[in-house]
Coordinates of C-alpha atoms and ligand atoms in Angstrom, one line a residue:
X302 CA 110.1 98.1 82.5
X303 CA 109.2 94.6 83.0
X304 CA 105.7 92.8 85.0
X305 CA 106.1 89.1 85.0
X306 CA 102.9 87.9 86.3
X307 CA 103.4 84.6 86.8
X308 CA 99.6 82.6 85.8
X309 CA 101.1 79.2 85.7
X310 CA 98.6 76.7 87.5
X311 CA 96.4 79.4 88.5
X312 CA 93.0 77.6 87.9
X313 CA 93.5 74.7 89.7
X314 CA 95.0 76.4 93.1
X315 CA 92.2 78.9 93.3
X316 CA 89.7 75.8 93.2
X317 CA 91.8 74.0 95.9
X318 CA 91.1 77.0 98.3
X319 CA 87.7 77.5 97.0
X320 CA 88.5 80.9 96.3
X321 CA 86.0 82.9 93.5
X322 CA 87.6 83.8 89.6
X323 CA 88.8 82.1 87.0
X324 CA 91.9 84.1 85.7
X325 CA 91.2 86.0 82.6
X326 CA 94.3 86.9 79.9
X327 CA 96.4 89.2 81.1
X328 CA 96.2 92.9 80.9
X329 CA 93.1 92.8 78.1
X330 CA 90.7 92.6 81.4
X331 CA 88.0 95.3 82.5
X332 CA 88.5 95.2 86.0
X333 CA 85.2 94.2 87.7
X334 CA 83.5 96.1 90.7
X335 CA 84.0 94.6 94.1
X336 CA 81.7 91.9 94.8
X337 CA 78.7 92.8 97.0
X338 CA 79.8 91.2 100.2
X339 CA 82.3 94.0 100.7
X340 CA 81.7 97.2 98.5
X341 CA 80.1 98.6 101.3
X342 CA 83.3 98.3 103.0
X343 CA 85.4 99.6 100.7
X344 CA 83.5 102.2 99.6
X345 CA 83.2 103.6 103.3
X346 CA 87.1 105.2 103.0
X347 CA 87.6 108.1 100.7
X348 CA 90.9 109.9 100.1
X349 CA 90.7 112.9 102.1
X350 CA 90.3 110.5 105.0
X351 CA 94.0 109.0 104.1
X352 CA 94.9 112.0 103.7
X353 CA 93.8 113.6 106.7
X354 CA 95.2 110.5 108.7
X355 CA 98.1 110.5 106.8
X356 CA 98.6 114.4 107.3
X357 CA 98.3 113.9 110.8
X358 CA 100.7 111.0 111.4
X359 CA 103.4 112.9 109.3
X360 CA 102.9 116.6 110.2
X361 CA 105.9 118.0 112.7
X362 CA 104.3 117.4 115.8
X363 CA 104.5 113.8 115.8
X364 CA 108.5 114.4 115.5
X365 CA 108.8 111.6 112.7
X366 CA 107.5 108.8 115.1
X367 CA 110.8 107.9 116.0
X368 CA 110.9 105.0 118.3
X369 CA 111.0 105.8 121.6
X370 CA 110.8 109.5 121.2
X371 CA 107.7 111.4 122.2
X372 CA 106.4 111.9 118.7
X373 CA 106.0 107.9 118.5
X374 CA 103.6 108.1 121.8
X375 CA 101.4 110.9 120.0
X376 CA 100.9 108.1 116.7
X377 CA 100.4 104.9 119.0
X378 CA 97.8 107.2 120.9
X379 CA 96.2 108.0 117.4
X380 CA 96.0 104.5 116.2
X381 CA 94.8 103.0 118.6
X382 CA 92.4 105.7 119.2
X383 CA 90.9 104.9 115.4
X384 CA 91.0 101.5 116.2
X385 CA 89.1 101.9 119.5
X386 CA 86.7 104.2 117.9
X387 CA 86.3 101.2 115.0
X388 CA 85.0 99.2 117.9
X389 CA 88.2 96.4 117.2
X390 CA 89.0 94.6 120.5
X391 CA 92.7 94.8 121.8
X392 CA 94.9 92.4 120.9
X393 CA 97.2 92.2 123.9
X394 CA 96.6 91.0 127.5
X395 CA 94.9 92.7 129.8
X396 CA 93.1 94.7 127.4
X397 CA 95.7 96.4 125.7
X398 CA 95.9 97.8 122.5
X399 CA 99.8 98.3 123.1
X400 CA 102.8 95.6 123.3
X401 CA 105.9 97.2 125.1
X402 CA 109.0 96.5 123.1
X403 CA 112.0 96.8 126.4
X404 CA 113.5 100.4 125.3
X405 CA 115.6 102.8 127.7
X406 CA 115.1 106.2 127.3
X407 CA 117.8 107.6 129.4
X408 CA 117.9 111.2 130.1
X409 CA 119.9 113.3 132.3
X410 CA 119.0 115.0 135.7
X411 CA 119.8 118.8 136.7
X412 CA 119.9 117.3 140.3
X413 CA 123.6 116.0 140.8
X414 CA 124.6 116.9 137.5
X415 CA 128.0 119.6 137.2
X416 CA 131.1 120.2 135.9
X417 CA 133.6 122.0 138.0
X418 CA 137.2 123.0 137.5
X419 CA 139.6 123.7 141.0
X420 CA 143.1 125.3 140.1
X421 CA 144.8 124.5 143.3
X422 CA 142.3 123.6 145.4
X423 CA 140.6 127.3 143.9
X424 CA 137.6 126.6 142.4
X425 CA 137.4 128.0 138.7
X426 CA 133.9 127.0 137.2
X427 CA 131.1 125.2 138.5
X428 CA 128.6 124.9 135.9
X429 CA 125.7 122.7 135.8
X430 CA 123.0 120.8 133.7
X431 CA 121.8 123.9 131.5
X432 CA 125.5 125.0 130.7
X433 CA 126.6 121.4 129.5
X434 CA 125.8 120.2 125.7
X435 CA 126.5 116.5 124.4
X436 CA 125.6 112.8 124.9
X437 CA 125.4 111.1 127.8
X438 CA 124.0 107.4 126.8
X439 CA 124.2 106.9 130.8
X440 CA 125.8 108.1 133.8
X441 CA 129.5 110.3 133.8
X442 CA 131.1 110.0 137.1
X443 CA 135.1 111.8 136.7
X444 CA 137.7 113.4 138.6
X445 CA 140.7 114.1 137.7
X446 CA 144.1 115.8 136.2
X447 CA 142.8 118.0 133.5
X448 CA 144.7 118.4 130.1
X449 CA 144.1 120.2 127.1
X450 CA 144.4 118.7 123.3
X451 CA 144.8 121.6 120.5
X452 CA 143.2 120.0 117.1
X453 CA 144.5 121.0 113.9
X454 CA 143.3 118.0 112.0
X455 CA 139.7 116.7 112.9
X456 CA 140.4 113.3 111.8
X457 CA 142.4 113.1 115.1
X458 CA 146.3 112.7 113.7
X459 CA 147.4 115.2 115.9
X460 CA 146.6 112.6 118.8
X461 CA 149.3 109.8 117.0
X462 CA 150.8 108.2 120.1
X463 CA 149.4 110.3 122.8
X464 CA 148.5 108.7 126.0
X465 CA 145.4 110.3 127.8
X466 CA 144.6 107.4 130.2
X467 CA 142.5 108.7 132.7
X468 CA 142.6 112.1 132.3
X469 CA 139.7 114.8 131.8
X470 CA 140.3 116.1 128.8
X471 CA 139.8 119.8 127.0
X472 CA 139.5 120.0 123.5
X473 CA 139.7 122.9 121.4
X474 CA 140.2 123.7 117.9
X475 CA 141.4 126.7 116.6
X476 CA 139.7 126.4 113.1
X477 CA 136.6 125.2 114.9
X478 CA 135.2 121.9 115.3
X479 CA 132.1 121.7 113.2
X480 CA 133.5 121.7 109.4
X481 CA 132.6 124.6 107.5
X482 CA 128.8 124.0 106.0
X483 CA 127.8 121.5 108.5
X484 CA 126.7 124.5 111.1
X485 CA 123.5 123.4 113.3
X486 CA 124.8 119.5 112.3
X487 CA 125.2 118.4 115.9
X488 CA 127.1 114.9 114.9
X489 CA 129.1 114.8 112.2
X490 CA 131.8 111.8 110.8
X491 CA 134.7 114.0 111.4
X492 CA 133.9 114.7 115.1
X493 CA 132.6 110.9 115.8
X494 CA 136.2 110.0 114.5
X495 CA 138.0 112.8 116.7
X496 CA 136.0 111.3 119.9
X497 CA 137.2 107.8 118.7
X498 CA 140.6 108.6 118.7
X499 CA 140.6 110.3 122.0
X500 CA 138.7 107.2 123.5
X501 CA 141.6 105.2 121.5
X502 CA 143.9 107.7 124.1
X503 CA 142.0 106.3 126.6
X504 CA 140.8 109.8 128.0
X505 CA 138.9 109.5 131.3
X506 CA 136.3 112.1 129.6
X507 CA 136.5 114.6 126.4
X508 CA 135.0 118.0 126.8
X509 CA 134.7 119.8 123.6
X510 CA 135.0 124.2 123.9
X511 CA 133.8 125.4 121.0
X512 CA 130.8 127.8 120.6
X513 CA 129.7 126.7 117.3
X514 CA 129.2 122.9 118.6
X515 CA 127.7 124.0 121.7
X516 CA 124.9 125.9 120.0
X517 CA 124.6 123.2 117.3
X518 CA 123.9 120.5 120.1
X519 CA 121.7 122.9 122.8
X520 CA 121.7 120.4 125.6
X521 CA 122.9 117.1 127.1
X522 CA 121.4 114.3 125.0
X523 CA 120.5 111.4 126.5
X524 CA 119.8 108.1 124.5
X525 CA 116.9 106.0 123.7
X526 CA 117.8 102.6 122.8
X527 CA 116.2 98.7 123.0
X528 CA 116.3 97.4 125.9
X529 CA 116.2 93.4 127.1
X530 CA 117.0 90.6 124.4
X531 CA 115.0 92.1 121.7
X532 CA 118.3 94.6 120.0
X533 CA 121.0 93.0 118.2
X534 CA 124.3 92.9 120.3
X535 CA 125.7 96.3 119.3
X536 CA 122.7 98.1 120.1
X537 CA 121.4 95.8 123.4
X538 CA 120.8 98.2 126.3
X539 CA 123.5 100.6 125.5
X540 CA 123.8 103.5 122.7
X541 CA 127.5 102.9 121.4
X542 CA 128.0 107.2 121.1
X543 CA 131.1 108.3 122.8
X544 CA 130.6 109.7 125.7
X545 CA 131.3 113.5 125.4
X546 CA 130.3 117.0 127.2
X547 CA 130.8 120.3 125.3
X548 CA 131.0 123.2 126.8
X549 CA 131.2 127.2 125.6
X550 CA 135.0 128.4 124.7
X551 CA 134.3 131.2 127.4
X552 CA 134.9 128.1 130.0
X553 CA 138.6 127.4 128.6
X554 CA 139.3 131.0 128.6
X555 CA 138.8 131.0 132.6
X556 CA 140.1 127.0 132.8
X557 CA 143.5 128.4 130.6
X558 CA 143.6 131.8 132.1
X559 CA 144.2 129.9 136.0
X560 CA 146.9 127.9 134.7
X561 CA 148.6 131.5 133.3
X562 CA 148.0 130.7 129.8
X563 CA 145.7 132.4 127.0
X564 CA 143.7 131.3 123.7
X565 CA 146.2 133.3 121.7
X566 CA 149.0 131.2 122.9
X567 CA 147.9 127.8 123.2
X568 CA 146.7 127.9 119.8
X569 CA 149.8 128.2 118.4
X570 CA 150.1 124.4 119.5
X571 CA 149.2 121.3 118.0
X572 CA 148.6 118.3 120.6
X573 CA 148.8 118.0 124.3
X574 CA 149.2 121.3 126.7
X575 CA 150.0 120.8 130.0
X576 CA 147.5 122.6 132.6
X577 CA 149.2 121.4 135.6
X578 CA 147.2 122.5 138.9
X579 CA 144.1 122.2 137.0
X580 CA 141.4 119.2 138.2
X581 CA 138.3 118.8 137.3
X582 CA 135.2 117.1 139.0
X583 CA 132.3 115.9 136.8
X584 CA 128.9 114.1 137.4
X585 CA 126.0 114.0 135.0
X586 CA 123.1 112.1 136.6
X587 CA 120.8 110.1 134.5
X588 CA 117.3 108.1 135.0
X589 CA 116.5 105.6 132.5
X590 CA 112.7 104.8 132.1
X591 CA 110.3 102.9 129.2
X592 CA 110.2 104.7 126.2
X593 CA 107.6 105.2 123.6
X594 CA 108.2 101.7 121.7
X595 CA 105.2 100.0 121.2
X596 CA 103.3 97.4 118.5
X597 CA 99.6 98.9 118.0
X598 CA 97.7 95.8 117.2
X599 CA 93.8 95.3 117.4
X600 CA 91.4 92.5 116.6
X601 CA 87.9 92.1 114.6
X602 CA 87.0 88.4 115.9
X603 CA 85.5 86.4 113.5
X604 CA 82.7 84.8 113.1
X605 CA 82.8 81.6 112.2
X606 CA 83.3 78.9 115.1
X607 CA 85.6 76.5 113.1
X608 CA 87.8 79.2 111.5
X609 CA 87.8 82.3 114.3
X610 CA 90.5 81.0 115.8
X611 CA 92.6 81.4 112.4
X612 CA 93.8 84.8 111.7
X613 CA 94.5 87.3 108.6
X614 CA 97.2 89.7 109.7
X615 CA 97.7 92.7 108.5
X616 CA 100.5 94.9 108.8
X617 CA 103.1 98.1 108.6
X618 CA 105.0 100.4 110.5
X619 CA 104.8 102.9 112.6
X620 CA 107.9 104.3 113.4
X621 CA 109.8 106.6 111.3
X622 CA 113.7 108.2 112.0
X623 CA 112.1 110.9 114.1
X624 CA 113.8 113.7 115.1
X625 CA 117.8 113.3 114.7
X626 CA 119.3 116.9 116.5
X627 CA 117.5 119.6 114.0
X628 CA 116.5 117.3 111.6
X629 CA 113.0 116.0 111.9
X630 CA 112.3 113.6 108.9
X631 CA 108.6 113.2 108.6
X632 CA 108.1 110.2 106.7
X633 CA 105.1 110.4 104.8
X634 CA 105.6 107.6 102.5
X635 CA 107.9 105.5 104.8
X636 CA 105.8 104.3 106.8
X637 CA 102.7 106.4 107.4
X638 CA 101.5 105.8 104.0
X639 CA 101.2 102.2 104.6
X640 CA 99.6 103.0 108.4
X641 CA 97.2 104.9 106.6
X642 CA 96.4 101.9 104.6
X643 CA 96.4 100.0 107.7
X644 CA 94.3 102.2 109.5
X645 CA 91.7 102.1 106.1
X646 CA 91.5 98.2 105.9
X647 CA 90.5 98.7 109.4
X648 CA 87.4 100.7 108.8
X649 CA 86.5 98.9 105.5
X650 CA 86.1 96.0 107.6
X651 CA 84.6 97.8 110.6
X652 CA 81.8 99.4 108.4
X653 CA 81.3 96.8 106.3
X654 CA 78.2 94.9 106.6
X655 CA 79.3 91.2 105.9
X656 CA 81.8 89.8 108.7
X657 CA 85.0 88.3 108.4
X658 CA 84.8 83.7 108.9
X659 CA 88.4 84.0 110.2
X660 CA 89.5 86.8 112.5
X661 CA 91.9 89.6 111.3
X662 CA 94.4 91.4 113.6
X663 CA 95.6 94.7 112.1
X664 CA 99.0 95.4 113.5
X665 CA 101.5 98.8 112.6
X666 CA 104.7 98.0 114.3
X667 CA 107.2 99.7 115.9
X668 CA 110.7 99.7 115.8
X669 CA 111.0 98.8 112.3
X670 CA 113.8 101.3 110.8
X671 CA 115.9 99.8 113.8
X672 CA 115.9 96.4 112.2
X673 CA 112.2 95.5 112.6
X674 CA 112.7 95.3 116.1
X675 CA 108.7 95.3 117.0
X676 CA 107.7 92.7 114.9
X677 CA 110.6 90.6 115.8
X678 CA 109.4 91.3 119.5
X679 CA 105.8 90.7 118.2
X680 CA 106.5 87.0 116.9
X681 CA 108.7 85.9 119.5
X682 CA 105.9 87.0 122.0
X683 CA 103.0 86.5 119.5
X684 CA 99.5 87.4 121.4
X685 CA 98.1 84.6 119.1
X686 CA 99.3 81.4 118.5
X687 CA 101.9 81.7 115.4
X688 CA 100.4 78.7 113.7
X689 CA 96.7 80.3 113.7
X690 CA 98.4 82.8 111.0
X691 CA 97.1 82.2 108.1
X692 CA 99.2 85.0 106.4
X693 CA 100.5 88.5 106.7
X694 CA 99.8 91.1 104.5
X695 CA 102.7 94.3 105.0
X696 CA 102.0 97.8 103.7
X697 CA 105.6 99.7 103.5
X698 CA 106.1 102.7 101.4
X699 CA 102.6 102.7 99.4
X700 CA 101.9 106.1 98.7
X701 CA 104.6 107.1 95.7
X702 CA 105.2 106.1 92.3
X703 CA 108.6 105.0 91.6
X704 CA 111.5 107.1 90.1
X705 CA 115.0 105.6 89.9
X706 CA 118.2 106.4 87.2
X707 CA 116.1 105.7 83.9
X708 CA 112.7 105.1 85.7
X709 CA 110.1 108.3 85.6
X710 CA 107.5 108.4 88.5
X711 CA 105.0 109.3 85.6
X712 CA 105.9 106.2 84.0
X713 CA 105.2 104.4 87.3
X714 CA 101.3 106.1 88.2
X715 CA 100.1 102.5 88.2
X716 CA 102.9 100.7 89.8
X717 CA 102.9 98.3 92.5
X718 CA 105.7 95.6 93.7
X719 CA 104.8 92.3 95.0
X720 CA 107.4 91.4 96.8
X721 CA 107.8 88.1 98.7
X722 CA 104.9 86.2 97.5
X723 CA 106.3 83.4 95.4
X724 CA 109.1 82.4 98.6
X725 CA 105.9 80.5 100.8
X726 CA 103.0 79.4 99.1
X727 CA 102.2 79.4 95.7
X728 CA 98.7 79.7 96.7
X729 CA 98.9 83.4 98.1
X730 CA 100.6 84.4 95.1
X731 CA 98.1 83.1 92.6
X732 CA 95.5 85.0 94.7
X733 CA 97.2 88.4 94.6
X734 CA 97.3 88.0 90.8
X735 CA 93.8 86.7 90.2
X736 CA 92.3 89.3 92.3
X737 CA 94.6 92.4 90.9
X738 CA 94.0 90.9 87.5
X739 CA 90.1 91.1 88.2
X740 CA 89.6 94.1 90.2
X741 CA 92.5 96.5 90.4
X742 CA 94.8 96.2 87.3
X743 CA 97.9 97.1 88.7
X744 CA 101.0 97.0 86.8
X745 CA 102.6 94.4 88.9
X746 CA 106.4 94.2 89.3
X747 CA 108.3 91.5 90.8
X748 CA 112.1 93.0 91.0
X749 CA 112.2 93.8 94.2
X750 CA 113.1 91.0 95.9
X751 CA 116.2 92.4 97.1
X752 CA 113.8 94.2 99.9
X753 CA 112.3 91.3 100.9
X754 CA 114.7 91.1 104.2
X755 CA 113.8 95.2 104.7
X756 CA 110.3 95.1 106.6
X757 CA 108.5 93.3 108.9
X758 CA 106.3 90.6 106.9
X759 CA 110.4 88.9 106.9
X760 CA 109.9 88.7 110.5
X761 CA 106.5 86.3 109.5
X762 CA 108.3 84.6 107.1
X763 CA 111.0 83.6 109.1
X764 CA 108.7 81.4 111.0
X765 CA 106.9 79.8 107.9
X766 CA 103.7 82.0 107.4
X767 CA 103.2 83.0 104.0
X768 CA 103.6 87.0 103.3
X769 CA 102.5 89.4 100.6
X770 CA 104.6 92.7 100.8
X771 CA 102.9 95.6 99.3
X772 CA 105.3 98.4 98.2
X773 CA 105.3 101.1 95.4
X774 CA 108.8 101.9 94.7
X775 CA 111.4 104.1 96.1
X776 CA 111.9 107.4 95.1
X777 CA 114.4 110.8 96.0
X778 CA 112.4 111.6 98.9
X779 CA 113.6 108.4 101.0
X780 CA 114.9 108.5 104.1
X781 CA 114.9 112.3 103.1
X782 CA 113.4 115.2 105.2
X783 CA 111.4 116.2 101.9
X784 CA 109.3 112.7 102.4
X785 CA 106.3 115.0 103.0
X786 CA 102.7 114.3 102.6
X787 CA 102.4 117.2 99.8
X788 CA 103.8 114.3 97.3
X789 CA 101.7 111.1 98.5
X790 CA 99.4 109.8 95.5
X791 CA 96.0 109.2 97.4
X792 CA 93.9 107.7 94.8
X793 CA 97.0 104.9 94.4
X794 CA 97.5 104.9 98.3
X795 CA 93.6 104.0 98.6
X796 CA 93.5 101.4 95.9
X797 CA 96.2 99.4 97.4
X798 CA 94.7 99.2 100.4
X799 CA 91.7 98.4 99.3
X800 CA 93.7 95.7 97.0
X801 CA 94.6 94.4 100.7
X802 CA 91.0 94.7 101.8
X803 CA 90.0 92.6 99.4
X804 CA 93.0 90.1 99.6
X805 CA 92.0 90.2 103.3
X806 CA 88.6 89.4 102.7
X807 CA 89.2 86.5 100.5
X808 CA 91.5 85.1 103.1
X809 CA 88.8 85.0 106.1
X810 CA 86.1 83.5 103.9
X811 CA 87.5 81.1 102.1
X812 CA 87.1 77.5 103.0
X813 CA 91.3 76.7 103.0
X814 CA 94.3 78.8 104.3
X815 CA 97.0 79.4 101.8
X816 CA 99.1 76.0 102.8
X817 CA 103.6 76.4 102.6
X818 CA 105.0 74.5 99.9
X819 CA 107.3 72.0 100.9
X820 CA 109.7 73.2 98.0
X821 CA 109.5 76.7 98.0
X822 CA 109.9 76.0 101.9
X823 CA 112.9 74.8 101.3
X824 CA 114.7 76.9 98.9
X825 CA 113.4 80.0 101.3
X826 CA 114.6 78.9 104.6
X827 CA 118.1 79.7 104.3
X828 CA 117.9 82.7 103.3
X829 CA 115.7 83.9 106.0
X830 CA 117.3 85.0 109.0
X831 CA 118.0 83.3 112.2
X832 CA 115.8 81.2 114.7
X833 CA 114.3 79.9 111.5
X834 CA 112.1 76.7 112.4
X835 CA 113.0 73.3 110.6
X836 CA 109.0 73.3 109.9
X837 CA 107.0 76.2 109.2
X838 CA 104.3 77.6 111.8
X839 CA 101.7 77.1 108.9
X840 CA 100.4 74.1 107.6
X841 CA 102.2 72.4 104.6
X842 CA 100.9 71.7 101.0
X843 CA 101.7 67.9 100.3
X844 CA 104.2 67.1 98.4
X845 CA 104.1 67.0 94.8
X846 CA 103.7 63.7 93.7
X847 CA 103.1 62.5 97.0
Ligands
ZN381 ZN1 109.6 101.6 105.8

């Protein structure tokens, strides 16, 4: 395993920004106590305090913080709680703790909601919201000739060719239509390409009989989704899931029996059966409100007249995948290890005696497993002016030592990527290495880049303010429902963020802000994203040379 620290120039870029340390040899250091100015600080959070905040944010009840789910309201509510308690000021308008990222949570109404079948004007069933199952991303107005479509082969071949334009159709599939294994699944690829092909039919509306998938999906699911400018196209304002009802098989029993047919013998079929006679009428009613999806951001002003109106921002976020059907992924390490640390650097500062020049904003975004939705939201409606950023520090997946192919997580107790540091300003990056180098004595790895675009300081850099992204490695347990806080490494989730503390710290007093080098400036831009400025926000370095 390789650590480049990189110490070239270090000296003289510490003295430009009047920061303390002169950089001793690598790795033959003994790491110094925190200075006095800010031991009292750090020494005010203790482990079983990120571990109780971290139990808390990850334990089932918060539902995996999914964005826009209710699980996400109980962690912005616990937050800013800590922050309110911490005696930090809101950071939004009108006193807020909370920005509102647009978000449609729509969700269907018993009231107006049914499915009926008539056979000649006779009606057949009439069932309504409790005896439907599926998705309705928004509201199902049909009426119509009613068919049935026998599957034999999930992936939808037995539908070569058929035109179903307009009609209501029944599906039903002898064999079943969850494959074996994936019982209690509710979506699976097989069925998603199934609805595809029927939409590809152009069916009016699929209804699904089968028992198995009813139980497996419970109820009518309704979608939560960004709203406004803030989602990329595909997602904006509407959840691309087919449309799709399912119903029990006991419904085609009586739908088949009024048309004089049986289970027995339409299953003998592969295809389209006619019904004739039979019509159905089918409304599910929907109201779409706000959902849960917002930053959590709060302030500690500082106190220095010429500098308060810079600020240190610190970061991570607070949405995880949530609760997907039965499957509730908790998240532990991604990202309520790094809100933990968030919610730490907060107190350090809040109980430490010696206050901050510059002011800090601690931020944990929302949003972020979406395709850092929030803090796109957040710096395209920044509650500070962008250019009074002086640089953002992300915590994302801080609580784990690494394990990959031929990497050991024992091998990695002591691990910790930098990732993003050497694409802005030189000047940040020689201050995460003198400080780590003096104080904490982490093994530093650099060969991560390739995640630099995969969390919300990229939303920061894309505007020109330098970033450090703080991030421990991944491991089996991502994206995974066993990312539980029984495997979080406290003692290393506590010394990052007090690495950030003190990062934080020697941001707000020093004289200087960490300026953008013209170069690095532009050999970055291109690679960052879109709406990239032709300057950056921050304030440049001069040119070398110049
Ligand atoms: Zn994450």
């Amino acid at each position: 395993m390789s650590t480049r620290p990189s110490a070239r120039g270090a000296g003289a870029l510490c003295a430009a920004l009047v920061f303390v340390s002169v950089l001793p040899a690598q790795g033959s250091t003994t790491l110094r106590p925190l200075a006095q100015d800010r031991a009292k600080g750090a020494a005010a959070v203790t482990e079983a305090m990120c571990r109780d905040w971290l139990g808390t944010l990850a334990s089932p009840e918060y539902g995996g913080r999914g964005t826009g789910q209710p699980g996400y309201e109980l962690a912005a509510v616990y937050v800013r709680d800590h922050f309110q308690k911490l005696g930090l000021k809101p950071a939004f308008p009108e006193g807020s703790y909370w920005q509102a990222l647009p978000w449609n949570v729509t969700e269907p109404k018993a009231e107006g909601t049914h499915l009926r079948l008539t056979h000649g004007g006779k009606a057949v069933v009439d069932l309504g919201l409790a005896e439907l199952a599926g998705t309705a991303t928004q509201e199902i107005e049909a009426k119509g000739d009613v068919v049935l479509v026998v599957v034999r082969d999930l992936e939808g071949n037995d539908l070569a060719g058929a035109d179903l334009s307009d009609k209501i159709v029944l599906v039903h599939a002898p064999a079943g239509l969850v494959p074996k294994g994936q019982a209690g699944r509710r979506g699976n690829a097989a069925l998603f390409r199934l609805q595809s092909a029927l939409q590809q039919a152009r069916a009016r509306l699929t209804v699904f009989c089968d028992d198995e998938l009813f139980a497996a999906t419970g109820k009518v699911q309704g979608a939560s989704v960004p709203g406004g400018g803030g989602a990329n196209r595909a997602m904006r304002g509407r959840d691309r899931r087919p449309v799709s009802l399912t119903v029990k098989t006991s419904v085609l029993e009586k739908a088949l029996a009024a048309a004089g047919k049986t289970l027995e013998n339409v299953a003998a079929h592969a295809g389209l059966v006619d019904l004739a006679g039979l019509q159905a009428d089918v409304a599910v009613k929907v109201e779409t409100r706000q959902g849960p999806a917002y930053n959590v951001a709060a302030i500690l002003p500082g106190s220095d007249p010429a500098r308060r109106d810079e600020y240190v921002v610190m970061g991570s976020h607070l949405d995880h995948l949530g609760q997907r059907g039965a499957t509730l992924f908790p998240g532990a390490d991604d990202d309520a290890s790094g809100s933990t640390g968030l919610m730490a650097v907060a107190a350090m500062w809040a109980r430490n005696p010696v206050k901050p020049a510059r002011s800090l904003l601690f931020v944990a975004f929302t949003g972020e497993e979406m395709g850092l939705l929030g803090s796109n939201h957040f710096v395209e409606n920044p509650p500070i002016p962008l250019g009074s950023i002086v640089a953002e520090l992300q915590m994302d997946m801080i609580g784990r030592d690494e394990e990959g192919q031929d990497e050991s997580a024992d091998a990695n107790r002591n691990t910790l990527h930098l990732v993003g540091t050497e694409r802005l300003s030189r000047s940040l990056h020689e201050l995460c290495l003198a400080r780590n180098e003096q104080h904490f004595g982490f093994a530093l790895e650099y060969d991560e880049e390739d995640v630099f675009s995969r969390s919300d300081h990229a939303n920061f850099a894309r505007k020109g303010i330098p970033i450090a992204f703080f991030f421990t490695g991944f491991h089996r347990d991502y994206h995974q429902q066993s990312d539980t806080p029984d495997k979080i490494h406290y003692a290393k989730l506590l010394k990052v963020a007090t690495y950030v503390y003190d990062l934080s710290f020697e941001l707000a007093q020093a004289k200087g802000r960490p300026l953008v080098d013209p170069d690095l400036w532009e050999k970055s831009r291109k690679g960052l994203g879109r709406n990239v400025p032709e300057k950056p926000v921050a304030p440049l370095a001069p040119a070398k040379g110049g």
